[in-house]
């Protein structure tokens, strides 16, 4: 892990975690003041800022890598402040390693970052177009319009940070955020917590911050006026003052007060590398008569492949006449076939697209073209699959398939305006 340390060697350690697409330099303006009181440890996410490009597909994996680095430095107890995905890492540490975290600050964070579908599509866009679309739109996500207009140099710095990030690591981080969901776990965070958010944050704003404060027993809310998602950059003095006050007054002797858990539950367990964009959180499906762990896993896989929006639409249209059929499809197609280890999901998508064209069942082609993109196939690879079907399944069938697939690919891979 690539890291930077500032401040007295004998001072308590304060860890600062970055946001997706940024580097440790997003905390530059806080370091002079914080390093007077703490040994400030900043780190880069994999593939960010020149850090080794070893993708991590789960927040828990990122947290474990950070702990391994701190262990190597002999750091047992530390305060932690993290922005966005950096905040998710801090929350994961407070849940799985509460005896290590002395105090916590969650900046521009959320117990659930948007929807899994949003992060899957972001991964598809990056895989197809590279990071330029994310770089181009970063200023509007990160800063208020007034700040962006008044600080062109900082805006260009932000754009360059995203452009120089490793695409595979960015996609993996999107996968980690897609799987992250601690809404039901907030009550177990037992360390003093500051929830800090920019008043004009449109990414993870005041509503998400209030959800954190309502769920975490010992949490306080700090709303920063005139700031959006990267509040430490946009309002550095205000953020520095809030962090200084919080960590100066809420530093708990966690190693003595909280014993190490005998078994650390994995809240964001790593997923198998069957695709670059990955799992949505399992949610109960209404209308399905099935139950049990195997059926729940089938539902999970169906959502991972087809997306929450598609499955929710199918469930909403189910009734007493069709619900048994939907259960049959979920149990056998998604629980028996798509979960087998003999083929990865990319290959299964190739087979499925071919079968749909060969059988003339093109009503399912749009959903499975979208699934193929999210399972890691590129538009060029989907084109090759359909060209193959033209030879073996017929020109008319392939022609109709090309029309459907082109529409879906344009929709899924077109960057936001």
mmCIF file of C-alpha atoms in Angstrom:
data_model
loop_
_atom_site.group_PDB
_atom_site.id
_atom_site.type_symbol
_atom_site.label_atom_id
_atom_site.label_comp_id
_atom_site.label_asym_id
_atom_site.label_seq_id
_atom_site.Cartn_x
_atom_site.Cartn_y
_atom_site.Cartn_z
ATOM 1 C CA UNK A 1 0.000 0.000 0.000
ATOM 2 C CA UNK A 2 1.288 3.470 -0.893
ATOM 3 C CA UNK A 3 1.151 5.861 2.048
ATOM 4 C CA UNK A 4 2.475 9.130 3.459
ATOM 5 C CA UNK A 5 3.146 9.919 7.127
ATOM 6 C CA UNK A 6 3.404 13.404 8.677
ATOM 7 C CA UNK A 7 3.717 14.616 12.266
ATOM 8 C CA UNK A 8 5.585 13.642 15.442
ATOM 9 C CA UNK A 9 6.714 10.035 15.645
ATOM 10 C CA UNK A 10 5.462 9.643 19.217
ATOM 11 C CA UNK A 11 1.997 11.157 18.606
ATOM 12 C CA UNK A 12 -1.228 9.112 18.335
ATOM 13 C CA UNK A 13 -1.929 7.983 14.766
ATOM 14 C CA UNK A 14 -4.734 9.525 12.720
ATOM 15 C CA UNK A 15 -5.526 7.793 9.420
ATOM 16 C CA UNK A 16 -7.053 9.784 6.531
ATOM 17 C CA UNK A 17 -8.809 7.803 3.787
ATOM 18 C CA UNK A 18 -9.437 9.126 0.245
ATOM 19 C CA UNK A 19 -12.479 9.234 -1.996
ATOM 20 C CA UNK A 20 -12.829 7.181 -5.185
ATOM 21 C CA UNK A 21 -10.794 8.752 -7.983
ATOM 22 C CA UNK A 22 -8.686 10.913 -5.653
ATOM 23 C CA UNK A 23 -5.292 10.528 -3.985
ATOM 24 C CA UNK A 24 -4.050 11.295 -0.485
ATOM 25 C CA UNK A 25 -3.479 14.863 -1.698
ATOM 26 C CA UNK A 26 -7.185 15.580 -1.178
ATOM 27 C CA UNK A 27 -6.199 15.981 2.512
ATOM 28 C CA UNK A 28 -3.240 18.323 1.884
ATOM 29 C CA UNK A 29 -4.933 21.341 3.442
ATOM 30 C CA UNK A 30 -5.757 19.461 6.661
ATOM 31 C CA UNK A 31 -2.278 18.048 7.283
ATOM 32 C CA UNK A 32 -0.490 21.186 8.606
ATOM 33 C CA UNK A 33 -2.961 21.600 11.458
ATOM 34 C CA UNK A 34 -3.729 17.947 12.194
ATOM 35 C CA UNK A 35 -0.061 16.921 12.161
ATOM 36 C CA UNK A 36 0.621 19.263 15.081
ATOM 37 C CA UNK A 37 -1.384 16.883 17.277
ATOM 38 C CA UNK A 38 -1.281 13.498 15.534
ATOM 39 C CA UNK A 39 0.931 11.270 13.469
ATOM 40 C CA UNK A 40 -1.095 11.640 10.253
ATOM 41 C CA UNK A 41 -1.153 8.581 8.002
ATOM 42 C CA UNK A 42 -2.570 9.029 4.492
ATOM 43 C CA UNK A 43 -2.904 6.276 1.895
ATOM 44 C CA UNK A 44 -3.895 5.805 -1.730
ATOM 45 C CA UNK A 45 -6.426 3.306 -3.013
ATOM 46 C CA UNK A 46 -5.090 0.618 -5.388
ATOM 47 C CA UNK A 47 -4.197 2.081 -8.786
ATOM 48 C CA UNK A 48 -4.688 5.660 -7.565
ATOM 49 C CA UNK A 49 -1.863 8.200 -7.497
ATOM 50 C CA UNK A 50 0.691 5.680 -8.696
ATOM 51 C CA UNK A 51 -0.177 3.069 -6.043
ATOM 52 C CA UNK A 52 0.270 -0.564 -7.189
ATOM 53 C CA UNK A 53 -2.609 -1.612 -9.414
ATOM 54 C CA UNK A 54 -3.885 -4.600 -7.438
ATOM 55 C CA UNK A 55 -7.703 -4.322 -7.673
ATOM 56 C CA UNK A 56 -9.822 -4.924 -4.582
ATOM 57 C CA UNK A 57 -13.440 -5.893 -5.178
ATOM 58 C CA UNK A 58 -14.713 -5.452 -1.607
ATOM 59 C CA UNK A 59 -14.553 -2.708 1.010
ATOM 60 C CA UNK A 60 -13.493 -5.333 3.539
ATOM 61 C CA UNK A 61 -10.510 -6.234 1.371
ATOM 62 C CA UNK A 62 -9.413 -2.579 1.262
ATOM 63 C CA UNK A 63 -9.783 -2.363 5.053
ATOM 64 C CA UNK A 64 -7.749 -5.536 5.555
ATOM 65 C CA UNK A 65 -4.953 -4.215 3.330
ATOM 66 C CA UNK A 66 -4.862 -1.009 5.351
ATOM 67 C CA UNK A 67 -4.707 -2.935 8.629
ATOM 68 C CA UNK A 68 -1.874 -5.101 7.306
ATOM 69 C CA UNK A 69 0.109 -1.952 6.477
ATOM 70 C CA UNK A 70 -0.578 -0.437 9.897
ATOM 71 C CA UNK A 71 0.392 -3.728 11.552
ATOM 72 C CA UNK A 72 3.682 -3.624 9.679
ATOM 73 C CA UNK A 73 4.315 -0.162 11.125
ATOM 74 C CA UNK A 74 3.446 -1.306 14.646
ATOM 75 C CA UNK A 75 0.274 0.804 14.811
ATOM 76 C CA UNK A 76 -2.319 -0.845 17.060
ATOM 77 C CA UNK A 77 -4.811 1.925 17.779
ATOM 78 C CA UNK A 78 -5.697 4.888 15.605
ATOM 79 C CA UNK A 79 -8.267 7.505 14.809
ATOM 80 C CA UNK A 80 -9.789 7.337 11.345
ATOM 81 C CA UNK A 81 -11.353 9.913 9.011
ATOM 82 C CA UNK A 82 -12.401 8.849 5.521
ATOM 83 C CA UNK A 83 -14.207 10.474 2.608
ATOM 84 C CA UNK A 84 -16.783 8.551 0.537
ATOM 85 C CA UNK A 85 -15.301 5.072 -0.092
ATOM 86 C CA UNK A 86 -12.673 6.049 2.474
ATOM 87 C CA UNK A 87 -15.561 6.489 4.903
ATOM 88 C CA UNK A 88 -16.904 3.060 3.980
ATOM 89 C CA UNK A 89 -13.496 1.600 4.856
ATOM 90 C CA UNK A 90 -13.602 3.372 8.224
ATOM 91 C CA UNK A 91 -17.098 2.070 8.986
ATOM 92 C CA UNK A 92 -15.998 -1.456 8.047
ATOM 93 C CA UNK A 93 -13.024 -1.167 10.413
ATOM 94 C CA UNK A 94 -15.242 0.098 13.240
ATOM 95 C CA UNK A 95 -17.569 -2.863 12.750
ATOM 96 C CA UNK A 96 -15.022 -5.650 12.296
ATOM 97 C CA UNK A 97 -12.098 -4.282 14.339
ATOM 98 C CA UNK A 98 -13.671 -1.968 16.941
ATOM 99 C CA UNK A 99 -10.778 -2.466 19.367
ATOM 100 C CA UNK A 100 -8.427 -0.808 16.858
ATOM 101 C CA UNK A 101 -10.418 2.369 16.114
ATOM 102 C CA UNK A 102 -10.165 5.081 18.785
ATOM 103 C CA UNK A 103 -12.433 7.575 17.058
ATOM 104 C CA UNK A 104 -14.161 7.819 13.686
ATOM 105 C CA UNK A 105 -15.119 10.564 11.237
ATOM 106 C CA UNK A 106 -17.248 9.701 8.202
ATOM 107 C CA UNK A 107 -17.017 12.393 5.513
ATOM 108 C CA UNK A 108 -19.448 12.413 2.566
ATOM 109 C CA UNK A 109 -20.292 8.837 3.438
ATOM 110 C CA UNK A 110 -23.364 6.621 3.361
ATOM 111 C CA UNK A 111 -24.426 3.227 4.709
ATOM 112 C CA UNK A 112 -25.388 2.353 1.101
ATOM 113 C CA UNK A 113 -23.882 4.253 -1.832
ATOM 114 C CA UNK A 114 -26.627 4.693 -4.419
ATOM 115 C CA UNK A 115 -27.722 1.458 -6.071
ATOM 116 C CA UNK A 116 -25.760 -1.528 -7.294
ATOM 117 C CA UNK A 117 -27.122 -0.905 -10.808
ATOM 118 C CA UNK A 118 -25.612 2.603 -10.836
ATOM 119 C CA UNK A 119 -22.150 1.278 -10.030
ATOM 120 C CA UNK A 120 -22.463 -1.579 -12.515
ATOM 121 C CA UNK A 121 -23.280 0.907 -15.272
ATOM 122 C CA UNK A 122 -20.418 3.161 -14.209
ATOM 123 C CA UNK A 123 -18.114 0.176 -14.602
ATOM 124 C CA UNK A 124 -19.533 -0.558 -18.062
ATOM 125 C CA UNK A 125 -18.921 3.049 -19.098
ATOM 126 C CA UNK A 126 -15.314 2.968 -17.859
ATOM 127 C CA UNK A 127 -14.634 -0.413 -19.467
ATOM 128 C CA UNK A 128 -15.968 0.886 -22.800
ATOM 129 C CA UNK A 129 -14.783 4.499 -22.819
ATOM 130 C CA UNK A 130 -11.934 4.614 -20.308
ATOM 131 C CA UNK A 131 -11.839 7.103 -17.439
ATOM 132 C CA UNK A 132 -12.261 10.265 -19.493
ATOM 133 C CA UNK A 133 -16.066 10.432 -18.917
ATOM 134 C CA UNK A 134 -15.550 10.110 -15.157
ATOM 135 C CA UNK A 135 -12.747 12.691 -15.240
ATOM 136 C CA UNK A 136 -14.820 15.154 -17.245
ATOM 137 C CA UNK A 137 -17.796 14.965 -14.874
ATOM 138 C CA UNK A 138 -15.784 14.843 -11.632
ATOM 139 C CA UNK A 139 -15.890 18.626 -10.969
ATOM 140 C CA UNK A 140 -19.680 18.755 -11.034
ATOM 141 C CA UNK A 141 -19.908 15.769 -8.671
ATOM 142 C CA UNK A 142 -17.228 17.008 -6.295
ATOM 143 C CA UNK A 143 -17.550 20.812 -6.120
ATOM 144 C CA UNK A 144 -20.212 23.498 -5.993
ATOM 145 C CA UNK A 145 -20.578 25.466 -9.266
ATOM 146 C CA UNK A 146 -19.244 28.653 -7.690
ATOM 147 C CA UNK A 147 -16.100 26.967 -6.408
ATOM 148 C CA UNK A 148 -15.476 25.211 -9.727
ATOM 149 C CA UNK A 149 -15.752 28.525 -11.596
ATOM 150 C CA UNK A 150 -13.488 30.377 -9.166
ATOM 151 C CA UNK A 151 -10.813 27.674 -8.830
ATOM 152 C CA UNK A 152 -9.921 26.374 -12.330
ATOM 153 C CA UNK A 153 -6.525 25.100 -11.164
ATOM 154 C CA UNK A 154 -8.104 22.887 -8.501
ATOM 155 C CA UNK A 155 -10.676 21.658 -11.009
ATOM 156 C CA UNK A 156 -7.909 20.662 -13.419
ATOM 157 C CA UNK A 157 -6.046 18.942 -10.572
ATOM 158 C CA UNK A 158 -9.180 16.924 -9.798
ATOM 159 C CA UNK A 159 -9.662 15.938 -13.436
ATOM 160 C CA UNK A 160 -6.048 14.801 -13.720
ATOM 161 C CA UNK A 161 -6.363 12.665 -10.590
ATOM 162 C CA UNK A 162 -9.174 10.689 -12.199
ATOM 163 C CA UNK A 163 -7.466 10.478 -15.596
ATOM 164 C CA UNK A 164 -4.335 8.954 -14.085
ATOM 165 C CA UNK A 165 -6.204 6.295 -12.077
ATOM 166 C CA UNK A 166 -5.881 2.687 -13.223
ATOM 167 C CA UNK A 167 -9.210 1.794 -14.944
ATOM 168 C CA UNK A 168 -9.270 -1.771 -13.631
ATOM 169 C CA UNK A 169 -8.814 -0.586 -10.053
ATOM 170 C CA UNK A 170 -11.486 2.083 -10.513
ATOM 171 C CA UNK A 171 -13.915 -0.560 -11.810
ATOM 172 C CA UNK A 172 -13.064 -2.849 -8.895
ATOM 173 C CA UNK A 173 -13.753 -0.003 -6.447
ATOM 174 C CA UNK A 174 -17.152 0.491 -8.110
ATOM 175 C CA UNK A 175 -17.731 -3.223 -7.556
ATOM 176 C CA UNK A 176 -16.823 -2.812 -3.892
ATOM 177 C CA UNK A 177 -19.287 0.054 -3.491
ATOM 178 C CA UNK A 178 -21.997 -1.919 -5.293
ATOM 179 C CA UNK A 179 -21.669 -4.654 -2.663
ATOM 180 C CA UNK A 180 -21.379 -2.325 0.343
ATOM 181 C CA UNK A 181 -24.480 -2.138 2.550
ATOM 182 C CA UNK A 182 -24.273 -1.679 6.333
ATOM 183 C CA UNK A 183 -27.743 -0.224 6.916
ATOM 184 C CA UNK A 184 -28.654 -3.009 9.320
ATOM 185 C CA UNK A 185 -25.249 -2.880 11.059
ATOM 186 C CA UNK A 186 -25.072 0.797 12.086
ATOM 187 C CA UNK A 187 -26.167 0.123 15.660
ATOM 188 C CA UNK A 188 -23.013 -1.975 16.209
ATOM 189 C CA UNK A 189 -20.629 0.930 15.565
ATOM 190 C CA UNK A 190 -19.520 1.670 19.104
ATOM 191 C CA UNK A 191 -16.787 4.274 18.691
ATOM 192 C CA UNK A 192 -17.372 8.050 18.912
ATOM 193 C CA UNK A 193 -18.338 9.127 15.403
ATOM 194 C CA UNK A 194 -18.506 12.451 13.594
ATOM 195 C CA UNK A 195 -20.601 12.446 10.424
ATOM 196 C CA UNK A 196 -19.459 15.360 8.273
ATOM 197 C CA UNK A 197 -21.163 16.365 5.024
ATOM 198 C CA UNK A 198 -21.198 19.283 2.621
ATOM 199 C CA UNK A 199 -24.532 21.055 2.665
ATOM 200 C CA UNK A 200 -24.636 20.989 -1.147
ATOM 201 C CA UNK A 201 -23.340 17.443 -1.659
ATOM 202 C CA UNK A 202 -25.417 15.841 -4.442
ATOM 203 C CA UNK A 203 -23.617 12.477 -4.266
ATOM 204 C CA UNK A 204 -23.926 11.466 -0.609
ATOM 205 C CA UNK A 205 -25.683 14.424 0.893
ATOM 206 C CA UNK A 206 -27.338 15.463 4.156
ATOM 207 C CA UNK A 207 -30.041 12.794 3.874
ATOM 208 C CA UNK A 208 -27.461 9.988 3.876
ATOM 209 C CA UNK A 209 -25.581 11.726 6.696
ATOM 210 C CA UNK A 210 -28.713 11.856 8.842
ATOM 211 C CA UNK A 211 -29.283 8.138 8.222
ATOM 212 C CA UNK A 212 -25.801 7.467 9.611
ATOM 213 C CA UNK A 213 -26.385 9.689 12.653
ATOM 214 C CA UNK A 214 -29.758 8.089 13.356
ATOM 215 C CA UNK A 215 -28.259 4.588 13.219
ATOM 216 C CA UNK A 216 -24.907 5.019 14.991
ATOM 217 C CA UNK A 217 -25.399 5.270 18.781
ATOM 218 C CA UNK A 218 -22.643 7.813 19.527
ATOM 219 C CA UNK A 219 -22.691 9.980 16.397
ATOM 220 C CA UNK A 220 -22.851 13.725 15.817
ATOM 221 C CA UNK A 221 -23.689 15.557 12.584
ATOM 222 C CA UNK A 222 -21.622 18.404 11.121
ATOM 223 C CA UNK A 223 -23.067 20.197 8.086
ATOM 224 C CA UNK A 224 -20.505 22.265 6.163
ATOM 225 C CA UNK A 225 -22.029 25.239 4.286
ATOM 226 C CA UNK A 226 -20.738 26.037 0.812
ATOM 227 C CA UNK A 227 -19.335 22.575 0.208
ATOM 228 C CA UNK A 228 -20.193 19.636 -2.018
ATOM 229 C CA UNK A 229 -18.736 16.096 -2.044
ATOM 230 C CA UNK A 230 -15.048 16.940 -1.516
ATOM 231 C CA UNK A 231 -15.614 19.199 1.489
ATOM 232 C CA UNK A 232 -11.988 18.846 2.695
ATOM 233 C CA UNK A 233 -10.856 20.464 -0.565
ATOM 234 C CA UNK A 234 -13.636 23.020 -0.935
ATOM 235 C CA UNK A 235 -13.847 24.178 2.701
ATOM 236 C CA UNK A 236 -10.485 23.126 4.175
ATOM 237 C CA UNK A 237 -10.486 25.391 7.226
ATOM 238 C CA UNK A 238 -13.978 24.384 8.354
ATOM 239 C CA UNK A 239 -13.230 20.681 7.899
ATOM 240 C CA UNK A 240 -9.892 20.965 9.716
ATOM 241 C CA UNK A 241 -11.555 22.694 12.675
ATOM 242 C CA UNK A 242 -14.304 20.063 12.875
ATOM 243 C CA UNK A 243 -11.851 17.168 12.731
ATOM 244 C CA UNK A 244 -9.558 18.816 15.280
ATOM 245 C CA UNK A 245 -12.432 19.313 17.708
ATOM 246 C CA UNK A 246 -13.814 15.802 17.223
ATOM 247 C CA UNK A 247 -10.576 13.876 17.597
ATOM 248 C CA UNK A 248 -9.391 16.087 20.465
ATOM 249 C CA UNK A 249 -12.522 15.433 22.518
ATOM 250 C CA UNK A 250 -13.618 11.946 21.406
ATOM 251 C CA UNK A 251 -10.597 9.671 21.569
ATOM 252 C CA UNK A 252 -11.542 6.358 23.205
ATOM 253 C CA UNK A 253 -9.136 3.807 24.657
ATOM 254 C CA UNK A 254 -10.648 1.093 22.492
ATOM 255 C CA UNK A 255 -8.010 -1.572 23.041
ATOM 256 C CA UNK A 256 -8.791 -1.606 26.768
ATOM 257 C CA UNK A 257 -12.516 -0.882 26.487
ATOM 258 C CA UNK A 258 -13.455 -3.160 23.586
ATOM 259 C CA UNK A 259 -12.008 -6.676 23.481
ATOM 260 C CA UNK A 260 -11.008 -8.078 20.123
ATOM 261 C CA UNK A 261 -13.902 -10.098 18.662
ATOM 262 C CA UNK A 262 -13.172 -13.847 18.530
ATOM 263 C CA UNK A 263 -14.556 -14.028 15.010
ATOM 264 C CA UNK A 264 -14.651 -10.963 12.774
ATOM 265 C CA UNK A 265 -17.712 -11.141 10.518
ATOM 266 C CA UNK A 266 -16.963 -10.213 6.912
ATOM 267 C CA UNK A 267 -19.364 -7.397 6.097
ATOM 268 C CA UNK A 268 -18.124 -6.884 2.576
ATOM 269 C CA UNK A 269 -16.680 -10.235 1.599
ATOM 270 C CA UNK A 270 -14.571 -10.436 -1.560
ATOM 271 C CA UNK A 271 -16.339 -11.852 -4.585
ATOM 272 C CA UNK A 272 -15.060 -14.270 -7.191
ATOM 273 C CA UNK A 273 -13.486 -12.486 -10.188
ATOM 274 C CA UNK A 274 -16.105 -13.692 -12.638
ATOM 275 C CA UNK A 275 -16.810 -10.167 -13.828
ATOM 276 C CA UNK A 276 -15.415 -6.717 -13.383
ATOM 277 C CA UNK A 277 -18.621 -5.260 -11.995
ATOM 278 C CA UNK A 278 -20.164 -7.130 -9.193
ATOM 279 C CA UNK A 279 -22.577 -8.078 -6.569
ATOM 280 C CA UNK A 280 -25.604 -6.219 -5.424
ATOM 281 C CA UNK A 281 -26.727 -6.740 -1.874
ATOM 282 C CA UNK A 282 -29.207 -9.540 -1.430
ATOM 283 C CA UNK A 283 -32.686 -8.269 -0.823
ATOM 284 C CA UNK A 284 -35.845 -10.296 -0.292
ATOM 285 C CA UNK A 285 -37.973 -10.752 -3.390
ATOM 286 C CA UNK A 286 -41.685 -10.405 -3.010
ATOM 287 C CA UNK A 287 -43.834 -12.795 -4.944
ATOM 288 C CA UNK A 288 -41.469 -15.752 -4.660
ATOM 289 C CA UNK A 289 -42.706 -18.740 -2.741
ATOM 290 C CA UNK A 290 -39.214 -20.173 -2.353
ATOM 291 C CA UNK A 291 -37.061 -19.845 0.712
ATOM 292 C CA UNK A 292 -33.857 -20.972 2.270
ATOM 293 C CA UNK A 293 -30.209 -20.173 1.681
ATOM 294 C CA UNK A 294 -30.020 -21.804 -1.767
ATOM 295 C CA UNK A 295 -32.986 -19.817 -3.040
ATOM 296 C CA UNK A 296 -31.631 -16.596 -1.529
ATOM 297 C CA UNK A 297 -28.351 -17.201 -3.370
ATOM 298 C CA UNK A 298 -30.264 -17.758 -6.613
ATOM 299 C CA UNK A 299 -32.023 -14.418 -6.133
ATOM 300 C CA UNK A 300 -28.663 -12.776 -5.451
ATOM 301 C CA UNK A 301 -27.112 -14.158 -8.648
ATOM 302 C CA UNK A 302 -30.144 -13.156 -10.709
ATOM 303 C CA UNK A 303 -29.834 -9.591 -9.430
ATOM 304 C CA UNK A 304 -26.075 -9.539 -10.015
ATOM 305 C CA UNK A 305 -26.463 -10.616 -13.642
ATOM 306 C CA UNK A 306 -29.678 -8.920 -14.745
ATOM 307 C CA UNK A 307 -29.650 -5.927 -12.395
ATOM 308 C CA UNK A 308 -31.998 -4.788 -9.665
ATOM 309 C CA UNK A 309 -34.175 -2.703 -11.978
ATOM 310 C CA UNK A 310 -34.964 -5.648 -14.274
ATOM 311 C CA UNK A 311 -35.690 -8.070 -11.412
ATOM 312 C CA UNK A 312 -37.802 -5.507 -9.567
ATOM 313 C CA UNK A 313 -39.878 -4.965 -12.714
ATOM 314 C CA UNK A 314 -40.418 -8.689 -13.137
ATOM 315 C CA UNK A 315 -41.390 -9.084 -9.483
ATOM 316 C CA UNK A 316 -43.778 -6.143 -9.629
ATOM 317 C CA UNK A 317 -45.620 -7.682 -12.583
ATOM 318 C CA UNK A 318 -45.899 -11.134 -11.004
ATOM 319 C CA UNK A 319 -49.271 -12.302 -9.715
ATOM 320 C CA UNK A 320 -50.813 -15.476 -8.366
ATOM 321 C CA UNK A 321 -50.837 -16.972 -11.862
ATOM 322 C CA UNK A 322 -47.161 -16.324 -12.710
ATOM 323 C CA UNK A 323 -45.365 -16.354 -9.347
ATOM 324 C CA UNK A 324 -44.738 -20.115 -9.430
ATOM 325 C CA UNK A 325 -43.140 -19.756 -12.854
ATOM 326 C CA UNK A 326 -40.889 -16.934 -11.633
ATOM 327 C CA UNK A 327 -39.843 -19.080 -8.684
ATOM 328 C CA UNK A 328 -39.067 -21.943 -11.087
ATOM 329 C CA UNK A 329 -36.884 -19.676 -13.239
ATOM 330 C CA UNK A 330 -35.072 -18.266 -10.218
ATOM 331 C CA UNK A 331 -34.494 -21.637 -8.591
ATOM 332 C CA UNK A 332 -33.254 -23.561 -11.618
ATOM 333 C CA UNK A 333 -31.840 -21.036 -14.092
ATOM 334 C CA UNK A 334 -30.146 -18.850 -11.478
ATOM 335 C CA UNK A 335 -29.730 -21.279 -8.602
ATOM 336 C CA UNK A 336 -28.685 -24.382 -10.549
ATOM 337 C CA UNK A 337 -27.051 -23.187 -13.801
ATOM 338 C CA UNK A 338 -25.660 -19.668 -13.344
ATOM 339 C CA UNK A 339 -24.100 -20.670 -10.015
ATOM 340 C CA UNK A 340 -22.107 -23.584 -11.461
ATOM 341 C CA UNK A 341 -18.332 -23.158 -11.423
ATOM 342 C CA UNK A 342 -17.656 -24.835 -14.777
ATOM 343 C CA UNK A 343 -17.994 -21.586 -16.775
ATOM 344 C CA UNK A 344 -17.457 -18.002 -15.748
ATOM 345 C CA UNK A 345 -20.177 -15.421 -16.270
ATOM 346 C CA UNK A 346 -18.602 -13.917 -19.371
ATOM 347 C CA UNK A 347 -18.748 -17.300 -21.088
ATOM 348 C CA UNK A 348 -22.286 -17.963 -19.886
ATOM 349 C CA UNK A 349 -23.337 -14.615 -21.361
ATOM 350 C CA UNK A 350 -21.830 -15.621 -24.727
ATOM 351 C CA UNK A 351 -23.745 -18.915 -24.637
ATOM 352 C CA UNK A 352 -26.986 -17.204 -23.613
ATOM 353 C CA UNK A 353 -26.823 -14.579 -26.361
ATOM 354 C CA UNK A 354 -26.179 -17.292 -28.954
ATOM 355 C CA UNK A 355 -29.034 -19.443 -27.681
ATOM 356 C CA UNK A 356 -31.484 -16.551 -27.746
ATOM 357 C CA UNK A 357 -30.607 -15.744 -31.361
ATOM 358 C CA UNK A 358 -30.682 -19.404 -32.421
ATOM 359 C CA UNK A 359 -34.084 -19.989 -30.838
ATOM 360 C CA UNK A 360 -35.526 -16.717 -32.093
ATOM 361 C CA UNK A 361 -36.367 -15.665 -28.511
ATOM 362 C CA UNK A 362 -35.222 -12.107 -29.064
ATOM 363 C CA UNK A 363 -37.564 -10.718 -26.412
ATOM 364 C CA UNK A 364 -34.895 -11.660 -23.875
ATOM 365 C CA UNK A 365 -31.932 -10.343 -25.860
ATOM 366 C CA UNK A 366 -31.982 -6.787 -24.512
ATOM 367 C CA UNK A 367 -31.811 -7.916 -20.887
ATOM 368 C CA UNK A 368 -29.014 -10.371 -21.612
ATOM 369 C CA UNK A 369 -27.043 -7.885 -23.712
ATOM 370 C CA UNK A 370 -27.135 -5.578 -20.709
ATOM 371 C CA UNK A 371 -26.120 -8.495 -18.500
ATOM 372 C CA UNK A 372 -23.244 -9.363 -20.838
ATOM 373 C CA UNK A 373 -21.862 -5.839 -20.551
ATOM 374 C CA UNK A 374 -22.050 -5.997 -16.759
ATOM 375 C CA UNK A 375 -20.478 -9.446 -16.758
ATOM 376 C CA UNK A 376 -17.396 -7.992 -18.438
ATOM 377 C CA UNK A 377 -17.981 -8.423 -22.191
ATOM 378 C CA UNK A 378 -17.056 -5.410 -24.293
ATOM 379 C CA UNK A 379 -19.244 -4.154 -27.149
ATOM 380 C CA UNK A 380 -16.610 -5.504 -29.580
ATOM 381 C CA UNK A 381 -16.892 -8.979 -28.041
ATOM 382 C CA UNK A 382 -20.695 -8.902 -28.179
ATOM 383 C CA UNK A 383 -20.400 -7.969 -31.856
ATOM 384 C CA UNK A 384 -18.186 -11.006 -32.466
ATOM 385 C CA UNK A 385 -20.727 -13.280 -30.765
ATOM 386 C CA UNK A 386 -23.516 -11.943 -32.984
ATOM 387 C CA UNK A 387 -21.355 -12.242 -36.122
ATOM 388 C CA UNK A 388 -20.835 -15.888 -35.215
ATOM 389 C CA UNK A 389 -24.591 -16.361 -34.918
ATOM 390 C CA UNK A 390 -25.062 -14.895 -38.403
ATOM 391 C CA UNK A 391 -23.151 -17.863 -39.844
ATOM 392 C CA UNK A 392 -24.735 -20.605 -37.766
ATOM 393 C CA UNK A 393 -28.201 -19.214 -36.948
ATOM 394 C CA UNK A 394 -29.019 -17.167 -40.046
ATOM 395 C CA UNK A 395 -28.641 -13.619 -41.325
ATOM 396 C CA UNK A 396 -32.213 -12.459 -40.520
ATOM 397 C CA UNK A 397 -32.004 -13.596 -36.876
ATOM 398 C CA UNK A 398 -28.583 -12.024 -36.428
ATOM 399 C CA UNK A 399 -29.727 -8.814 -38.108
ATOM 400 C CA UNK A 400 -32.605 -8.435 -35.674
ATOM 401 C CA UNK A 401 -30.250 -9.225 -32.803
ATOM 402 C CA UNK A 402 -27.761 -6.576 -33.935
ATOM 403 C CA UNK A 403 -30.519 -3.943 -33.911
ATOM 404 C CA UNK A 404 -31.536 -4.810 -30.344
ATOM 405 C CA UNK A 405 -27.990 -5.107 -29.044
ATOM 406 C CA UNK A 406 -26.892 -1.822 -30.652
ATOM 407 C CA UNK A 407 -29.685 0.053 -28.886
ATOM 408 C CA UNK A 408 -28.795 -1.456 -25.507
ATOM 409 C CA UNK A 409 -25.057 -0.868 -25.944
ATOM 410 C CA UNK A 410 -25.621 2.777 -26.868
ATOM 411 C CA UNK A 411 -27.820 3.244 -23.817
ATOM 412 C CA UNK A 412 -25.460 1.506 -21.389
ATOM 413 C CA UNK A 413 -22.124 2.864 -22.617
ATOM 414 C CA UNK A 414 -22.989 6.483 -23.389
ATOM 415 C CA UNK A 415 -21.349 8.659 -20.724
ATOM 416 C CA UNK A 416 -23.549 11.102 -18.829
ATOM 417 C CA UNK A 417 -23.853 14.481 -20.542
#
